[in-house]
């Protein structure tokens, strides 16, 4: 693909698969990457000639961890966005939550922040987001979350004094997680799949296994 792109940049033309004639084009290419292309060129994974063809007006966008002044602004943007989407009314963050957002390195940058706050607002309730409501990968926010707490409550009494299960509970745990996540999202399968970290097809397969597709139909 790099060779084909280089040809378009150099000759302003391309040829369709199976075609016999070149097609002239007049385009401007705006490209972006999260890799260090100089390292990719040195490693032989990116063509040097293509690199210099693309590098006309380079712009470096620093990672979120290098722009702490942007974190509160972006966080509040996502709070407003997901408040409207999920009909919540969070007014902002507690000082502890704000500090946690600033300390967290955000390896996934803005996309990760969006996902963290989407899950936080979807599962949370109250006036302000506290540090215990956040779902940060370093464990500084919520760890078990409401879903696991709900599962623990649902399975209370299923274990004997020695801590051994009275009967197999793995399927019940999975069913309970899916059920509780579905109730949180009002049986929106796209949001439920995102909340549980799986794709929608896999969620539907699991719901069918546990007889939850019928529950979804009845809830509508």
Short mmCIF file of C-alpha atoms in Angstrom, two decimals:
data_model
loop_
_atom_site.label_atom_id
_atom_site.label_comp_id
_atom_site.label_asym_id
_atom_site.label_seq_id
_atom_site.Cartn_x
_atom_site.Cartn_y
_atom_site.Cartn_z
CA UNK A 1 0.00 0.00 0.00
CA UNK A 2 2.93 2.36 0.67
CA UNK A 3 4.18 1.95 -2.90
CA UNK A 4 0.72 2.70 -4.29
CA UNK A 5 0.34 5.78 -2.12
CA UNK A 6 3.78 7.01 -3.16
CA UNK A 7 2.81 6.66 -6.81
CA UNK A 8 -0.31 8.77 -6.27
CA UNK A 9 1.78 11.46 -4.59
CA UNK A 10 4.49 11.49 -7.25
CA UNK A 11 2.54 10.94 -10.47
CA UNK A 12 -0.88 12.26 -9.43
CA UNK A 13 -2.48 9.15 -10.86
CA UNK A 14 -3.58 5.63 -9.96
CA UNK A 15 -4.88 2.55 -11.69
CA UNK A 16 -7.89 0.57 -10.55
CA UNK A 17 -7.46 -3.14 -9.82
CA UNK A 18 -7.90 -4.84 -13.17
CA UNK A 19 -7.82 -1.52 -14.99
CA UNK A 20 -5.70 -0.74 -18.04
CA UNK A 21 -5.66 3.07 -17.85
CA UNK A 22 -4.25 5.49 -15.32
CA UNK A 23 -6.71 7.86 -13.69
CA UNK A 24 -5.47 11.37 -12.98
CA UNK A 25 -6.28 12.87 -9.59
CA UNK A 26 -5.86 16.23 -7.89
CA UNK A 27 -5.91 15.68 -4.14
CA UNK A 28 -4.33 16.86 -0.92
CA UNK A 29 -3.48 14.21 1.65
CA UNK A 30 -3.74 14.87 5.38
CA UNK A 31 -2.23 11.99 7.34
CA UNK A 32 -1.91 11.21 11.03
CA UNK A 33 -0.14 8.57 13.08
CA UNK A 34 0.51 7.64 16.69
CA UNK A 35 3.90 6.15 15.78
CA UNK A 36 7.31 7.80 15.61
CA UNK A 37 7.85 7.63 11.85
CA UNK A 38 11.57 8.33 12.07
CA UNK A 39 11.89 5.15 14.15
CA UNK A 40 9.63 3.28 11.72
CA UNK A 41 11.84 4.38 8.82
CA UNK A 42 14.99 3.27 10.66
CA UNK A 43 13.39 -0.09 11.39
CA UNK A 44 12.45 -0.54 7.74
CA UNK A 45 8.71 -0.59 8.38
CA UNK A 46 8.00 2.71 6.63
CA UNK A 47 9.42 3.87 3.31
CA UNK A 48 11.82 6.78 3.62
CA UNK A 49 10.77 8.31 0.28
CA UNK A 50 7.11 8.19 1.31
CA UNK A 51 7.97 9.72 4.68
CA UNK A 52 9.55 12.78 3.06
CA UNK A 53 6.73 13.05 0.53
CA UNK A 54 4.18 13.24 3.34
CA UNK A 55 6.27 15.47 5.60
CA UNK A 56 5.39 18.82 4.04
CA UNK A 57 3.78 20.66 6.96
CA UNK A 58 4.33 18.45 10.02
CA UNK A 59 2.30 19.17 13.15
CA UNK A 60 3.04 17.41 16.42
CA UNK A 61 0.12 17.05 18.81
CA UNK A 62 1.53 16.34 22.28
CA UNK A 63 -0.04 13.46 24.22
CA UNK A 64 -2.67 14.33 26.80
CA UNK A 65 -0.27 13.72 29.70
CA UNK A 66 1.84 16.64 28.41
CA UNK A 67 -1.18 18.96 28.31
CA UNK A 68 -2.55 18.89 31.87
CA UNK A 69 -4.26 22.25 31.36
CA UNK A 70 -6.52 20.60 28.75
CA UNK A 71 -7.64 17.72 30.97
CA UNK A 72 -10.31 19.61 32.99
CA UNK A 73 -11.74 21.22 29.85
CA UNK A 74 -11.96 17.93 27.97
CA UNK A 75 -13.36 16.11 31.00
CA UNK A 76 -16.19 18.61 31.40
CA UNK A 77 -16.91 18.42 27.68
CA UNK A 78 -17.46 14.67 28.00
CA UNK A 79 -19.52 15.11 31.17
CA UNK A 80 -21.91 17.42 29.31
CA UNK A 81 -21.96 15.09 26.32
CA UNK A 82 -22.81 11.95 28.30
CA UNK A 83 -25.15 13.76 30.69
CA UNK A 84 -27.29 14.54 27.67
CA UNK A 85 -26.92 11.06 26.19
CA UNK A 86 -27.75 9.13 29.37
CA UNK A 87 -30.10 11.70 30.96
CA UNK A 88 -27.80 12.28 33.93
CA UNK A 89 -27.12 15.52 35.78
CA UNK A 90 -23.51 15.41 36.99
CA UNK A 91 -22.32 18.92 37.74
CA UNK A 92 -18.60 18.17 37.60
CA UNK A 93 -15.93 16.50 39.73
CA UNK A 94 -14.94 16.46 43.37
CA UNK A 95 -11.43 17.80 44.11
CA UNK A 96 -10.20 14.22 44.62
CA UNK A 97 -11.58 13.11 41.25
CA UNK A 98 -10.07 16.14 39.50
CA UNK A 99 -6.69 15.33 41.05
CA UNK A 100 -6.97 11.70 39.91
CA UNK A 101 -7.68 12.80 36.34
CA UNK A 102 -4.62 15.06 36.38
CA UNK A 103 -2.34 12.37 37.85
CA UNK A 104 -3.41 9.62 35.48
CA UNK A 105 -1.00 9.30 32.47
CA UNK A 106 -3.73 8.68 29.86
CA UNK A 107 -1.82 6.24 27.64
CA UNK A 108 -4.86 6.05 25.35
CA UNK A 109 -5.13 9.86 25.18
CA UNK A 110 -8.51 11.49 24.49
CA UNK A 111 -10.14 8.27 23.28
CA UNK A 112 -9.38 6.65 26.62
CA UNK A 113 -10.73 9.64 28.54
CA UNK A 114 -13.95 9.51 26.54
CA UNK A 115 -14.41 5.80 27.31
CA UNK A 116 -13.61 6.25 31.01
CA UNK A 117 -16.13 9.05 31.45
CA UNK A 118 -18.78 7.35 29.34
CA UNK A 119 -18.67 4.31 31.62
CA UNK A 120 -18.46 6.46 34.76
CA UNK A 121 -21.53 8.51 33.88
CA UNK A 122 -23.49 5.54 32.60
CA UNK A 123 -23.01 3.63 35.87
CA UNK A 124 -22.93 6.53 38.30
CA UNK A 125 -25.45 8.68 40.08
CA UNK A 126 -25.36 11.84 42.15
CA UNK A 127 -24.39 15.44 41.68
CA UNK A 128 -20.61 15.17 41.23
CA UNK A 129 -18.20 12.47 40.11
CA UNK A 130 -15.94 11.27 42.91
CA UNK A 131 -12.64 9.43 42.59
CA UNK A 132 -14.37 6.17 43.50
CA UNK A 133 -16.67 6.54 40.50
CA UNK A 134 -13.86 6.64 37.95
CA UNK A 135 -12.74 3.58 36.00
CA UNK A 136 -9.01 4.21 35.55
CA UNK A 137 -6.69 1.46 34.35
CA UNK A 138 -4.10 2.11 37.08
CA UNK A 139 -6.65 1.28 39.78
CA UNK A 140 -6.74 4.79 41.23
CA UNK A 141 -10.47 5.02 40.59
CA UNK A 142 -13.19 2.42 40.80
CA UNK A 143 -11.88 -1.12 40.85
CA UNK A 144 -14.76 -3.52 41.22
CA UNK A 145 -17.45 -1.15 40.08
CA UNK A 146 -21.17 -1.36 40.58
CA UNK A 147 -21.53 -4.40 38.37
CA UNK A 148 -19.28 -6.61 40.47
CA UNK A 149 -20.83 -5.31 43.67
CA UNK A 150 -24.22 -6.21 42.30
CA UNK A 151 -23.03 -9.68 41.41
CA UNK A 152 -21.59 -10.19 44.89
CA UNK A 153 -24.91 -9.18 46.42
CA UNK A 154 -26.81 -11.46 44.07
CA UNK A 155 -24.58 -14.42 44.96
CA UNK A 156 -24.65 -13.77 48.70
CA UNK A 157 -25.33 -17.01 50.51
CA UNK A 158 -24.16 -19.19 47.63
CA UNK A 159 -20.87 -20.00 49.40
CA UNK A 160 -20.37 -22.19 52.43
CA UNK A 161 -18.42 -21.43 55.57
CA UNK A 162 -15.19 -22.69 54.02
CA UNK A 163 -15.57 -20.30 51.12
CA UNK A 164 -16.29 -23.05 48.60
CA UNK A 165 -19.26 -22.65 46.26
CA UNK A 166 -22.29 -24.74 47.10
CA UNK A 167 -22.84 -25.28 43.37
CA UNK A 168 -21.23 -24.04 40.12
CA UNK A 169 -21.73 -20.28 39.76
CA UNK A 170 -19.60 -19.26 36.74
CA UNK A 171 -22.56 -19.22 34.35
CA UNK A 172 -24.67 -17.42 36.91
CA UNK A 173 -21.99 -14.77 37.38
CA UNK A 174 -21.80 -14.16 33.64
CA UNK A 175 -25.60 -14.05 33.32
CA UNK A 176 -25.87 -11.64 36.24
CA UNK A 177 -23.22 -9.33 34.79
CA UNK A 178 -24.98 -9.20 31.43
CA UNK A 179 -28.38 -8.72 33.06
CA UNK A 180 -27.22 -5.91 35.31
CA UNK A 181 -25.32 -4.15 32.51
CA UNK A 182 -28.40 -4.44 30.28
CA UNK A 183 -30.60 -2.91 32.95
CA UNK A 184 -28.11 -0.05 33.36
CA UNK A 185 -28.26 0.71 29.63
CA UNK A 186 -32.04 0.18 29.33
CA UNK A 187 -31.32 -2.91 27.20
CA UNK A 188 -29.38 -0.98 24.57
CA UNK A 189 -27.18 -3.77 23.21
CA UNK A 190 -24.56 -1.46 21.70
CA UNK A 191 -24.03 0.33 25.03
CA UNK A 192 -24.17 -2.93 26.98
CA UNK A 193 -21.49 -4.50 24.78
CA UNK A 194 -19.29 -1.43 25.20
CA UNK A 195 -19.81 -1.47 28.96
CA UNK A 196 -18.80 -5.13 29.20
CA UNK A 197 -15.86 -4.78 26.82
CA UNK A 198 -17.10 -7.12 24.09
CA UNK A 199 -18.48 -6.74 20.58
CA UNK A 200 -22.22 -6.73 19.93
CA UNK A 201 -22.29 -10.11 18.17
CA UNK A 202 -20.60 -11.81 21.10
CA UNK A 203 -23.01 -10.11 23.51
CA UNK A 204 -26.02 -11.36 21.54
CA UNK A 205 -24.58 -14.88 21.53
CA UNK A 206 -24.10 -14.78 25.31
CA UNK A 207 -27.55 -13.30 25.84
CA UNK A 208 -29.07 -16.09 23.77
CA UNK A 209 -27.18 -18.69 25.81
CA UNK A 210 -28.55 -17.24 29.04
CA UNK A 211 -32.09 -16.68 27.76
CA UNK A 212 -31.71 -12.92 28.03
CA UNK A 213 -32.81 -12.06 24.51
CA UNK A 214 -36.36 -12.84 25.62
CA UNK A 215 -35.85 -10.52 28.60
CA UNK A 216 -34.73 -7.80 26.19
CA UNK A 217 -37.87 -8.18 24.08
CA UNK A 218 -40.15 -8.07 27.12
CA UNK A 219 -38.44 -4.93 28.44
CA UNK A 220 -39.09 -2.93 25.27
#
